[in-house]
Amino acid sequence: MSITILGIESSCDDTSASVLRDGVIHSNITATQTVHMAYGGVVPELASRAHQQNIIPVVDQALKEANVTADEIDAVAFTRGPGLLGSLMVGTSFAKGFALSKNIPLIEVNHLKAHILAHFIDDLKNTYDHPNFPFLALLVSGGNSQIIIVKDHMDMEVIGETIDDAAGEAFDKCAKVMGISYPGGPIIDKRSKEGNPLAFEFSKPKIQGLNYSFSGLKTSFLYFLRDRVKENPNFIEENMNDLCASIQYTIVDVLMNKVKRAVRETGIKEVAIAGGVSANSGLQNAMKEAAVKMGWKVYIPQLGYSLDNAAMVAITGYFKYLKKDFVEQDTAPFARMTIK
Ligand code: KG4
C-alpha cells in the first residue's frame, strides 16, 4: 500500500509544504519571506503574520503540483520545533486542523533531525545514494552547529556543538559589519568566488574537544575592519571579495577541523552535511576534498534541501508513519527542542 504524507514547515521565515509518496518527493513549495530584509534579521511577529498569509496558498500549490487531492493524504507531518514560537504555531495549527478535518494521523517532526533525514529523499527523476548507519552529520544552520552520530533514522547522538554563535550566524554577522543585507551567508559565498581566501588571516577559536565557538571570530573580524577603515574609509568596498573569501575560508576551516577530529575519534568515515550553511560552496568543496584525501564517503544535500523546506519534514514524517509514531491534537509547538 502506498503512503502519502503532507509535510509542513514554518519554524522560521520560510513557509513550506511538500507532498511525499513512499519516500519520493512529488512537490516541495516554499514561500520565502522578504519582509525581514530591511531589519537585518528575522522579526518574529512579522514572520508569524507572513506564515498566516502564505500557508494556505503554499499547501494548495503543493497538492496541485503533486497532482494529489486533500483526500489522498494519509498523514500530516509538521515541524514542532525548534524555531520561533509564533511561526511554529501557524504550521502546527494548520496541520492539526487538516488532520482533524480528514481524520488522519498527525506526526510531529524535530526540525534538526529533519535537516539530516533530507539525505534520504528520492525524487521522481532519481533514486539517490543514501548514507549508511552509523554516519556522522555536520548540522550547520543559522541557529545550530553540531556534530552528530546518526545511528538510525530517529536515534541520534550529539558529540559536539557550538558554545555560542552558530556557523550561519557567524556568516550573517560578518556580512552585516560589511554592510551586506540579511541573510549574508549566500552573498559571502558568491563574492568569495572572486576573492583570495588567504588575503587576510583571522585568529581561529581554540576550543577543547568537538565543540565550536564562533563569537570570538566575529568580534575579531569587527575589530580588524574598524582598524582598517580608520586608515582607509573605503577599505571594505575595495577589498570586499577578498574579505568574503578570507572569512569563508576561516569558518570552513574551523568546521572541517572538528569534523576531521570526529572521524578520527569515532572511526566513522561516512559524513553528511546538512542545514542552510551546507549550501556553502567552500564547505562543499572542503568535504569533497576530504573524501578524496582521506577516503571518506561524503553526502551533500541535493539542491533545495539545504535551506528550510517541507520535503525534509515529509520524509521524517514518512519514517515515523512506518513506526506508527503519531501525536494527539493537544500537542503544542516547542521552541527549544533539541536533537535528543
Ligand atoms: O537552515 P537554515 O535555512 O535556517 C535556519 O537556521 O533556521 O539556515 C539559514 C542560514 C543563514 O545563516 C544563512 O546565511 C546560511 O544558512 N546560508 C549560507 C549559505 N546559504 C545559506 N551560509 C553560507 N553560504 C551559503 N551559501
Short mmCIF file of C-alpha atoms and ligand atoms in Angstrom, two decimals:
data_model
loop_
_atom_site.label_atom_id
_atom_site.label_comp_id
_atom_site.label_asym_id
_atom_site.label_seq_id
_atom_site.Cartn_x
_atom_site.Cartn_y
_atom_site.Cartn_z
CA MET A 1 0.00 0.00 0.00
CA SER A 2 1.30 3.39 -0.93
CA ILE A 3 1.68 6.10 1.77
CA THR A 4 1.24 9.79 1.01
CA ILE A 5 2.46 12.38 3.53
CA LEU A 6 1.85 16.13 3.58
CA GLY A 7 4.80 17.93 5.22
CA ILE A 8 4.52 21.42 6.72
CA GLU A 9 7.49 23.62 7.72
CA SER A 10 7.09 27.02 9.38
CA SER A 11 9.85 27.23 12.00
CA CYS A 12 11.48 30.50 10.93
CA ASP A 13 10.94 32.65 7.84
CA ASP A 14 10.07 30.05 5.18
CA THR A 15 6.54 28.74 4.75
CA SER A 16 6.84 25.38 3.02
CA ALA A 17 4.61 22.43 2.10
CA SER A 18 5.54 19.19 0.42
CA VAL A 19 3.85 16.01 -0.77
CA LEU A 20 5.86 12.79 -0.48
CA ARG A 21 4.73 9.34 -1.59
CA ASP A 22 6.71 6.30 -0.37
CA GLY A 23 9.91 8.28 0.14
CA VAL A 24 9.65 10.06 -3.21
CA ILE A 25 9.04 13.82 -3.35
CA HIS A 26 6.19 14.89 -5.62
CA SER A 27 6.21 18.58 -4.68
CA ASN A 28 8.12 20.96 -2.41
CA ILE A 29 6.80 24.53 -2.41
CA THR A 30 8.42 27.29 -0.32
CA ALA A 31 7.40 30.92 0.14
CA THR A 32 10.43 32.81 1.46
CA GLN A 33 9.60 35.95 3.41
CA THR A 34 11.32 39.07 2.15
CA VAL A 35 9.76 41.42 4.71
CA HIS A 36 12.74 40.89 7.09
CA MET A 37 15.43 42.20 4.74
CA ALA A 38 15.06 45.77 5.92
CA TYR A 39 15.65 44.77 9.55
CA GLY A 40 18.94 42.81 9.37
CA GLY A 41 17.35 39.67 10.84
CA VAL A 42 14.05 37.82 11.19
CA VAL A 43 11.36 39.79 13.07
CA PRO A 44 9.28 37.12 14.86
CA GLU A 45 5.93 38.92 14.80
CA LEU A 46 6.25 39.71 11.08
CA ALA A 47 7.26 36.10 10.41
CA SER A 48 4.14 34.63 12.02
CA ARG A 49 1.89 37.07 10.15
CA ALA A 50 3.51 36.16 6.85
CA HIS A 51 3.14 32.43 7.62
CA GLN A 52 -0.58 33.01 8.18
CA GLN A 53 -0.88 34.65 4.78
CA ASN A 54 1.23 32.03 2.99
CA ILE A 55 0.22 28.71 4.49
CA ILE A 56 -2.99 28.01 2.56
CA PRO A 57 -1.72 29.06 -0.90
CA VAL A 58 1.53 27.12 -0.32
CA VAL A 59 -0.27 23.90 0.68
CA ASP A 60 -2.73 24.35 -2.19
CA GLN A 61 0.13 24.66 -4.67
CA ALA A 62 1.97 21.67 -3.18
CA LEU A 63 -1.14 19.48 -3.61
CA LYS A 64 -1.73 20.73 -7.16
CA GLU A 65 1.86 20.24 -8.24
CA ALA A 66 1.84 16.69 -6.84
CA ASN A 67 -1.47 16.06 -8.58
CA VAL A 68 -2.92 14.85 -5.29
CA THR A 69 -6.20 15.82 -3.59
CA ALA A 70 -6.51 16.54 0.13
CA ASP A 71 -8.46 13.27 0.47
CA GLU A 72 -5.48 11.25 -0.77
CA ILE A 73 -3.20 12.39 2.08
CA ASP A 74 -2.60 9.60 4.66
CA ALA A 75 -0.95 11.72 7.38
CA VAL A 76 0.24 15.27 8.09
CA ALA A 77 3.77 15.86 9.41
CA PHE A 78 4.65 19.27 10.84
CA THR A 79 7.70 20.93 12.39
CA ARG A 80 7.06 21.07 16.13
CA GLY A 81 10.37 22.78 16.93
CA PRO A 82 12.88 24.22 17.41
CA GLY A 83 12.10 27.63 16.00
CA LEU A 84 10.17 30.83 16.61
CA LEU A 85 7.12 30.01 18.69
CA GLY A 86 4.69 32.23 16.76
CA SER A 87 5.90 30.80 13.46
CA LEU A 88 5.72 27.18 14.67
CA MET A 89 2.21 27.86 15.95
CA VAL A 90 0.94 28.62 12.43
CA GLY A 91 2.23 25.36 10.90
CA THR A 92 1.17 23.31 13.93
CA SER A 93 -2.35 24.74 13.95
CA PHE A 94 -2.74 24.22 10.23
CA ALA A 95 -1.52 20.61 10.48
CA LYS A 96 -3.87 19.88 13.37
CA GLY A 97 -6.86 21.36 11.54
CA PHE A 98 -6.03 19.41 8.37
CA ALA A 99 -5.58 16.12 10.26
CA LEU A 100 -8.79 16.64 12.23
CA SER A 101 -10.87 17.51 9.18
CA LYS A 102 -9.62 14.48 7.20
CA ASN A 103 -9.48 12.17 10.23
CA ILE A 104 -5.86 11.17 9.53
CA PRO A 105 -2.81 10.81 11.83
CA LEU A 106 -0.74 13.79 12.92
CA ILE A 107 3.07 13.44 13.11
CA GLU A 108 5.39 15.83 14.96
CA VAL A 109 8.83 16.43 13.47
CA ASN A 110 12.04 17.71 15.03
CA HIS A 111 13.38 20.29 12.57
CA LEU A 112 17.03 19.41 13.32
CA LYS A 113 16.57 15.70 12.67
CA ALA A 114 14.63 16.58 9.53
CA HIS A 115 17.61 18.51 8.12
CA ILE A 116 19.68 15.32 8.45
CA LEU A 117 16.99 12.98 7.12
CA ALA A 118 16.75 15.11 3.96
CA HIS A 119 19.57 12.83 2.78
CA PHE A 120 17.03 10.01 2.39
CA ILE A 121 14.78 11.83 -0.10
CA ASP A 122 14.36 10.45 -3.61
CA ASP A 123 12.59 12.29 -6.41
CA LEU A 124 10.64 11.33 -9.49
CA LYS A 125 13.75 11.58 -11.68
CA ASN A 126 16.36 9.93 -9.42
CA THR A 127 16.99 7.44 -6.66
CA TYR A 128 19.99 8.68 -4.70
CA ASP A 129 22.79 7.03 -2.78
CA HIS A 130 21.69 7.38 0.87
CA PRO A 131 24.02 7.32 3.91
CA ASN A 132 24.54 4.03 5.77
CA PHE A 133 24.16 3.88 9.58
CA PRO A 134 26.03 4.88 11.61
CA PHE A 135 27.18 8.05 9.88
CA LEU A 136 28.35 11.47 11.07
CA ALA A 137 26.34 14.58 10.33
CA LEU A 138 27.61 18.15 10.44
CA LEU A 139 24.46 20.19 11.00
CA VAL A 140 25.17 23.84 10.27
CA SER A 141 22.43 26.45 10.07
CA GLY A 142 21.53 29.91 11.34
CA GLY A 143 20.81 28.51 14.79
CA ASN A 144 22.92 25.36 15.05
CA SER A 145 26.41 23.95 14.58
CA GLN A 146 26.52 20.36 15.72
CA ILE A 147 28.37 17.15 15.01
CA ILE A 148 26.06 14.18 15.39
CA ILE A 149 26.38 10.41 15.24
CA VAL A 150 23.31 9.23 13.33
CA LYS A 151 22.67 5.65 14.47
CA ASP A 152 19.24 5.24 12.97
CA HIS A 153 16.53 7.44 11.40
CA MET A 154 15.47 8.52 14.87
CA ASP A 155 18.42 7.67 17.11
CA MET A 156 20.97 10.48 17.03
CA GLU A 157 23.72 11.50 19.46
CA VAL A 158 25.25 14.99 19.57
CA ILE A 159 29.01 14.69 20.13
CA GLY A 160 29.94 18.34 19.56
CA GLU A 161 28.17 21.67 19.34
CA THR A 162 28.69 25.40 19.44
CA ILE A 163 29.02 27.03 22.83
CA ASP A 164 27.90 30.41 21.45
CA ASP A 165 27.09 31.53 17.88
CA ALA A 166 26.20 29.12 15.08
CA ALA A 167 28.22 28.99 11.82
CA GLY A 168 25.35 30.62 9.90
CA GLU A 169 25.22 33.39 12.48
CA ALA A 170 28.97 33.94 12.03
CA PHE A 171 28.43 34.31 8.26
CA ASP A 172 25.46 36.63 8.75
CA LYS A 173 27.09 38.79 11.43
CA CYS A 174 30.35 39.20 9.50
CA ALA A 175 28.27 40.09 6.43
CA LYS A 176 26.35 42.67 8.44
CA VAL A 177 29.50 44.52 9.53
CA MET A 178 30.49 44.74 5.85
CA GLY A 179 27.10 46.30 5.09
CA ILE A 180 25.63 43.18 3.41
CA SER A 181 21.90 42.66 3.96
CA TYR A 182 20.44 39.66 5.84
CA PRO A 183 20.97 36.75 5.31
CA GLY A 184 24.56 37.47 4.33
CA GLY A 185 25.83 33.86 4.12
CA PRO A 186 24.86 33.27 0.48
CA ILE A 187 26.30 36.66 -0.57
CA ILE A 188 29.63 35.98 1.17
CA ASP A 189 29.66 32.65 -0.67
CA LYS A 190 29.05 34.32 -4.04
CA ARG A 191 31.64 37.09 -3.55
CA SER A 192 34.20 34.57 -2.24
CA LYS A 193 34.42 33.03 -5.69
CA GLU A 194 36.11 36.24 -6.93
CA GLY A 195 38.38 36.70 -3.90
CA ASN A 196 41.61 35.39 -2.39
CA PRO A 197 40.94 33.17 0.67
CA LEU A 198 44.44 33.82 2.01
CA ALA A 199 44.34 37.63 1.65
CA PHE A 200 43.59 38.18 5.34
CA GLU A 201 44.14 35.93 8.33
CA PHE A 202 41.81 35.79 11.31
CA SER A 203 42.53 34.04 14.59
CA LYS A 204 40.68 30.77 14.98
CA PRO A 205 38.93 29.71 18.20
CA LYS A 206 40.75 27.26 20.44
CA ILE A 207 38.01 25.18 21.96
CA GLN A 208 38.52 21.76 23.55
CA GLY A 209 37.06 18.57 22.14
CA LEU A 210 34.48 18.59 19.39
CA ASN A 211 32.73 21.82 20.38
CA TYR A 212 32.67 25.01 18.33
CA SER A 213 32.77 28.71 19.14
CA PHE A 214 32.22 31.49 16.61
CA SER A 215 31.60 34.61 18.69
CA GLY A 216 35.33 35.45 19.05
CA LEU A 217 35.86 35.21 15.30
CA LYS A 218 33.01 37.62 14.66
CA THR A 219 34.45 40.10 17.19
CA SER A 220 37.99 39.87 15.80
CA PHE A 221 36.58 40.45 12.29
CA LEU A 222 34.74 43.52 13.55
CA TYR A 223 37.88 44.97 15.24
CA PHE A 224 40.02 44.19 12.20
CA LEU A 225 37.63 46.12 9.96
CA ARG A 226 37.32 49.00 12.41
CA ASP A 227 41.12 49.47 12.45
CA ARG A 228 41.49 49.21 8.69
CA VAL A 229 38.60 51.57 7.99
CA LYS A 230 40.26 54.15 10.26
CA GLU A 231 43.25 54.11 7.90
CA ASN A 232 41.18 53.89 4.71
CA PRO A 233 37.43 54.68 4.76
CA ASN A 234 36.98 52.70 1.51
CA PHE A 235 38.75 49.61 2.82
CA ILE A 236 35.64 47.39 2.86
CA GLU A 237 34.43 48.28 -0.65
CA GLU A 238 37.94 47.98 -2.10
CA ASN A 239 38.54 44.55 -0.53
CA MET A 240 35.05 43.06 -0.40
CA ASN A 241 35.76 39.91 -2.42
CA ASP A 242 38.98 39.14 -0.52
CA LEU A 243 37.30 39.80 2.83
CA CYS A 244 34.44 37.44 1.92
CA ALA A 245 36.82 34.75 0.67
CA SER A 246 39.04 35.02 3.77
CA ILE A 247 36.24 34.90 6.32
CA GLN A 248 34.57 31.99 4.49
CA TYR A 249 37.88 30.13 4.35
CA THR A 250 38.32 30.62 8.11
CA ILE A 251 34.77 29.48 9.04
CA VAL A 252 35.02 26.41 6.79
CA ASP A 253 38.44 25.54 8.20
CA VAL A 254 37.09 25.73 11.77
CA LEU A 255 34.14 23.50 10.82
CA MET A 256 36.27 20.95 8.98
CA ASN A 257 38.94 20.64 11.70
CA LYS A 258 36.38 19.35 14.20
CA VAL A 259 34.75 17.03 11.66
CA LYS A 260 38.18 15.52 10.92
CA ARG A 261 38.69 15.03 14.63
CA ALA A 262 35.24 13.42 14.96
CA VAL A 263 36.10 10.98 12.15
CA ARG A 264 39.38 10.12 13.90
CA GLU A 265 37.72 9.62 17.27
CA THR A 266 34.70 7.61 16.11
CA GLY A 267 36.25 5.76 13.18
CA ILE A 268 33.12 6.62 11.15
CA LYS A 269 34.05 7.72 7.64
CA GLU A 270 30.62 8.43 6.17
CA VAL A 271 29.91 12.13 6.67
CA ALA A 272 26.82 14.13 5.68
CA ILE A 273 26.41 17.89 5.86
CA ALA A 274 23.01 19.45 6.48
CA GLY A 275 21.32 22.80 7.24
CA GLY A 276 21.49 26.18 5.49
CA VAL A 277 25.30 26.51 5.62
CA SER A 278 25.67 23.13 3.85
CA ALA A 279 24.77 25.10 0.69
CA ASN A 280 28.12 26.89 1.03
CA SER A 281 30.42 26.13 -1.89
CA GLY A 282 33.57 26.40 0.26
CA LEU A 283 32.23 23.81 2.72
CA GLN A 284 31.06 21.53 -0.08
CA ASN A 285 34.49 21.70 -1.75
CA ALA A 286 36.28 21.04 1.54
CA MET A 287 34.09 17.95 2.07
CA LYS A 288 34.77 16.68 -1.45
CA GLU A 289 38.49 17.22 -0.90
CA ALA A 290 38.35 15.26 2.37
CA ALA A 291 36.57 12.44 0.53
CA VAL A 292 39.46 12.16 -1.92
CA LYS A 293 42.32 12.75 0.54
CA MET A 294 41.01 10.78 3.50
CA GLY A 295 38.81 8.17 1.90
CA TRP A 296 35.55 9.49 3.41
CA LYS A 297 32.20 8.92 1.80
CA VAL A 298 30.53 12.32 1.83
CA TYR A 299 26.89 13.33 1.34
CA ILE A 300 25.97 16.83 0.22
CA PRO A 301 22.27 17.78 0.18
CA GLN A 302 20.53 17.98 -3.17
CA LEU A 303 19.77 21.45 -4.38
CA GLY A 304 16.81 22.86 -2.44
CA TYR A 305 17.18 20.64 0.63
CA SER A 306 19.88 22.62 2.47
CA LEU A 307 17.71 25.55 3.46
CA ASP A 308 14.48 25.14 5.41
CA ASN A 309 11.98 23.10 3.38
CA ALA A 310 8.97 20.85 3.93
CA ALA A 311 10.37 17.92 1.92
CA MET A 312 12.66 17.08 4.85
CA VAL A 313 9.65 17.26 7.20
CA ALA A 314 7.68 14.94 4.93
CA ILE A 315 10.47 12.31 4.73
CA THR A 316 10.84 12.36 8.54
CA GLY A 317 7.06 12.03 8.79
CA TYR A 318 7.22 9.02 6.45
CA PHE A 319 9.72 7.18 8.68
CA LYS A 320 7.58 7.96 11.74
CA TYR A 321 4.44 6.82 9.91
CA LEU A 322 6.04 3.42 9.30
CA LYS A 323 6.53 3.13 13.09
CA LYS A 324 3.02 4.45 13.80
CA ASP A 325 4.64 7.25 15.80
CA PHE A 326 1.70 9.68 15.91
CA VAL A 327 0.73 12.55 18.24
CA GLU A 328 -2.59 13.75 19.59
CA GLN A 329 -4.40 17.01 18.92
CA ASP A 330 -3.18 18.51 22.24
CA THR A 331 0.48 18.58 21.02
CA ALA A 332 1.94 22.09 21.33
CA PRO A 333 4.87 23.61 19.40
CA PHE A 334 8.16 23.62 21.30
CA ALA A 335 10.61 26.47 20.56
CA ARG A 336 13.68 24.95 22.21
CA MET A 337 13.55 21.35 21.03
CA THR A 338 16.95 19.59 20.84
CA ILE A 339 18.14 16.60 18.86
CA LYS A 340 17.70 14.09 21.71
O1 KG4 B 1 18.87 26.03 7.90
P1 KG4 B 1 18.54 27.42 7.54
O2 KG4 B 1 17.82 27.66 6.25
O3 KG4 B 1 17.67 28.13 8.60
C1 KG4 B 1 17.79 28.17 9.96
O4 KG4 B 1 18.89 28.37 10.50
O5 KG4 B 1 16.72 28.01 10.55
O6 KG4 B 1 19.92 28.24 7.56
C2 KG4 B 1 19.99 29.60 7.32
C3 KG4 B 1 21.45 30.02 7.47
C4 KG4 B 1 21.67 31.52 7.40
O7 KG4 B 1 22.56 31.87 8.45
C5 KG4 B 1 22.32 31.71 6.04
O8 KG4 B 1 23.18 32.82 5.97
C6 KG4 B 1 23.10 30.44 5.89
O9 KG4 B 1 22.22 29.44 6.41
N1 KG4 B 1 23.41 30.13 4.49
C7 KG4 B 1 24.66 30.16 3.99
C8 KG4 B 1 24.54 29.84 2.61
N2 KG4 B 1 23.22 29.64 2.32
C9 KG4 B 1 22.56 29.82 3.50
N3 KG4 B 1 25.83 30.40 4.57
C10 KG4 B 1 26.93 30.35 3.80
N4 KG4 B 1 26.91 30.07 2.48
C11 KG4 B 1 25.75 29.79 1.85
N5 KG4 B 1 25.74 29.51 0.53
#
